[in-house]
GROMACS .gro file of C-alpha atoms in nm:
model
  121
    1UNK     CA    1   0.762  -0.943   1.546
    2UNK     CA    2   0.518  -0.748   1.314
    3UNK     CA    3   0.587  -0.835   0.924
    4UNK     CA    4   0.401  -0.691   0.632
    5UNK     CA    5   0.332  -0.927   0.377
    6UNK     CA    6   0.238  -0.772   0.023
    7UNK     CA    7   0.085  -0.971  -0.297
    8UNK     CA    8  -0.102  -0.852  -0.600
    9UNK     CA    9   0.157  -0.703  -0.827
   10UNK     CA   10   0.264  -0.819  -1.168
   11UNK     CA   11   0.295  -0.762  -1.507
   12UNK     CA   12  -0.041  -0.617  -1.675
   13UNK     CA   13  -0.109  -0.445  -2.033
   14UNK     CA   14  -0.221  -0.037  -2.047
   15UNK     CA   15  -0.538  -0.012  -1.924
   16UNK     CA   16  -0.561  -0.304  -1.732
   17UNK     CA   17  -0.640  -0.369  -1.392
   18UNK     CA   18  -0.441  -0.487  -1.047
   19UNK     CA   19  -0.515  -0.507  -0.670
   20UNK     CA   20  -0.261  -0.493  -0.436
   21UNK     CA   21  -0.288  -0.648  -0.081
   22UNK     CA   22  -0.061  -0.574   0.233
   23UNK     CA   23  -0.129  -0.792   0.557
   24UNK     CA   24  -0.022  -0.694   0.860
   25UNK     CA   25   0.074  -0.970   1.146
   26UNK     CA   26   0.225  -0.993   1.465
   27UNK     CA   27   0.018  -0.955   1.796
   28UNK     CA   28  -0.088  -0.670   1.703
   29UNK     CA   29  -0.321  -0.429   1.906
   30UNK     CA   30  -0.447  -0.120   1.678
   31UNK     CA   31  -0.451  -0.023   1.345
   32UNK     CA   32  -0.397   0.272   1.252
   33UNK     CA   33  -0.289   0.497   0.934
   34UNK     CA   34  -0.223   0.326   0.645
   35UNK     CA   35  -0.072   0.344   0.268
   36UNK     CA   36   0.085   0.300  -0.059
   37UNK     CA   37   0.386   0.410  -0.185
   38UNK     CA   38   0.572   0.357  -0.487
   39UNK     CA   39   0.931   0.415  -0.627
   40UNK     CA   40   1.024   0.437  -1.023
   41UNK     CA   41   1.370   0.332  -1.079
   42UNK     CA   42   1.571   0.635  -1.048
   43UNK     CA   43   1.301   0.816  -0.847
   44UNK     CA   44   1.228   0.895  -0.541
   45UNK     CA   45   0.969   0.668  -0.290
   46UNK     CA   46   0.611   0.859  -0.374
   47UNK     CA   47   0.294   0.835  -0.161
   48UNK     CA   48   0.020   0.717  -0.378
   49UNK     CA   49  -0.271   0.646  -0.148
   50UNK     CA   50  -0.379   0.672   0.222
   51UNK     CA   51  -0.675   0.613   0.448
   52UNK     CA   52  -0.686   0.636   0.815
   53UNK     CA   53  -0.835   0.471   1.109
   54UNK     CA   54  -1.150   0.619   1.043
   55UNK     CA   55  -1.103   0.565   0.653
   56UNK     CA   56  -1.059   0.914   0.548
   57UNK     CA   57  -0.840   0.841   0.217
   58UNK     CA   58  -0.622   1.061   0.009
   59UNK     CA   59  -0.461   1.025  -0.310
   60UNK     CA   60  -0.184   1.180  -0.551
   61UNK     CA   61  -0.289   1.313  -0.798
   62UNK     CA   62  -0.180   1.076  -1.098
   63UNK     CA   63  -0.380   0.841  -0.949
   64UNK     CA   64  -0.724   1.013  -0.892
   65UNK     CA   65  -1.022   0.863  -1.015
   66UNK     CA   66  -0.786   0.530  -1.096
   67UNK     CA   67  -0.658   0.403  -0.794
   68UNK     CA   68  -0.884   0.286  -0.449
   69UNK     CA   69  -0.719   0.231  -0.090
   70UNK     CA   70  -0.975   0.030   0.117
   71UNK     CA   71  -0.894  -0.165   0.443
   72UNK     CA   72  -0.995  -0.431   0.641
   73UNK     CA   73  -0.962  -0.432   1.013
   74UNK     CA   74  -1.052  -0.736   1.103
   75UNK     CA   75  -0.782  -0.919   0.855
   76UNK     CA   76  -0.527  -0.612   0.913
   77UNK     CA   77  -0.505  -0.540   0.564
   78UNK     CA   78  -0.475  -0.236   0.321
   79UNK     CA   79  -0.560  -0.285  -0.050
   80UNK     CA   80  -0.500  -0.098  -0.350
   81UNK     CA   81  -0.745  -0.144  -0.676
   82UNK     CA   82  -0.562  -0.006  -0.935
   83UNK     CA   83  -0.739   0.009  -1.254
   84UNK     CA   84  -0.665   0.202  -1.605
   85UNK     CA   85  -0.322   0.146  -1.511
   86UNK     CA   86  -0.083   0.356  -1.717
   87UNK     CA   87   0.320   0.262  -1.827
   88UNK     CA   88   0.436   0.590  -1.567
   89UNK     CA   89   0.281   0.366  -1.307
   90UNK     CA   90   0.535   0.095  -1.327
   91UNK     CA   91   0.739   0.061  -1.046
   92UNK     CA   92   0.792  -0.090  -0.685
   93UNK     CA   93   0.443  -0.048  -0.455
   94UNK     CA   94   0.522  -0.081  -0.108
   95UNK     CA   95   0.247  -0.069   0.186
   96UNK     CA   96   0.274   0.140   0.518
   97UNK     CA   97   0.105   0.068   0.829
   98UNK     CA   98   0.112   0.244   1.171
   99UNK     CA   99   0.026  -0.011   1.461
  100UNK     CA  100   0.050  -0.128   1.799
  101UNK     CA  101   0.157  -0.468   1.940
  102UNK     CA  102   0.104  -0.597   2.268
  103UNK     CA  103   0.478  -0.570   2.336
  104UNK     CA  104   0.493  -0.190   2.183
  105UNK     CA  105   0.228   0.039   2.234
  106UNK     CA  106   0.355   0.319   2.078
  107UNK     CA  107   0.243   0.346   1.772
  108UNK     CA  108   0.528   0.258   1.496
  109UNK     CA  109   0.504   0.283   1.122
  110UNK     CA  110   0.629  -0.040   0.937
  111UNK     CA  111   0.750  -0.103   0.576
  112UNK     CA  112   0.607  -0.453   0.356
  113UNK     CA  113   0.893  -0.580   0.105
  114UNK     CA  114   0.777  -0.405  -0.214
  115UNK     CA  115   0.605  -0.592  -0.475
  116UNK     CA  116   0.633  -0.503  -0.862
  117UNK     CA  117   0.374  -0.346  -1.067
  118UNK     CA  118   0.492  -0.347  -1.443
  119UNK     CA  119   0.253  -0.181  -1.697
  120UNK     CA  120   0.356  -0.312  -2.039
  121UNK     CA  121   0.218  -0.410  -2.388
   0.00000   0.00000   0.00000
């Protein structure tokens, strides 16, 4: 059973600093795209950052020049530095990461659990 497991977040001032981490487990076979996401409450989910298998990234704009998706293949794991954070960036980051198992090999896009990024003084 694949699970995404996501750490990192918390509660940092303006300007500050985070780095998300999303680790992928579960007899898993390939790697493939992966991302970040984020939802404000009362918005809708947003797609923040994304790099692929051959670690091509790509970025929304409110978080150019701020934000860096990396991964690690060998520790299946996407991260997210996150620095000059802003208050409009406040909100649930969630990680997304296409894979194959040994007991699916299509490849299948799964969701981590979220974890909360609050930018506050």
């Amino acid at each position: 059973q694949v699970q995404l497991v996501e750490s990192g977040g918390g509660l940092v001032q303006p300007g500050g600093s985070l780095r998300l981490s999303c680790a992928a487990s579960g007899n898993i076979l390939s790697l493939y795209g992966m991302g970040w996401y984020r939802q404000a409450p009362g918005k809708q989910r947003e797609a923040v950052a994304g790099i692929s298998s051959g670690g091509t990234t790509t970025y929304a704009d409110a978080v150019k020049g701020r934000f860096t998706i990396s991964r690690d293949n060998a520790k299946n794991t996407v991260y997210l530095q996150m620095n000059s954070l802003k208050r409009e960036d406040t909100a649930l980051y969630y990680c997304n990461v296409g894979l194959t198992t040994t007991t699916n090999r299509r490849t299948t896009y799964y969701w981590g659990q979220g974890t909360q990024v609050t930018v506050s003084s």
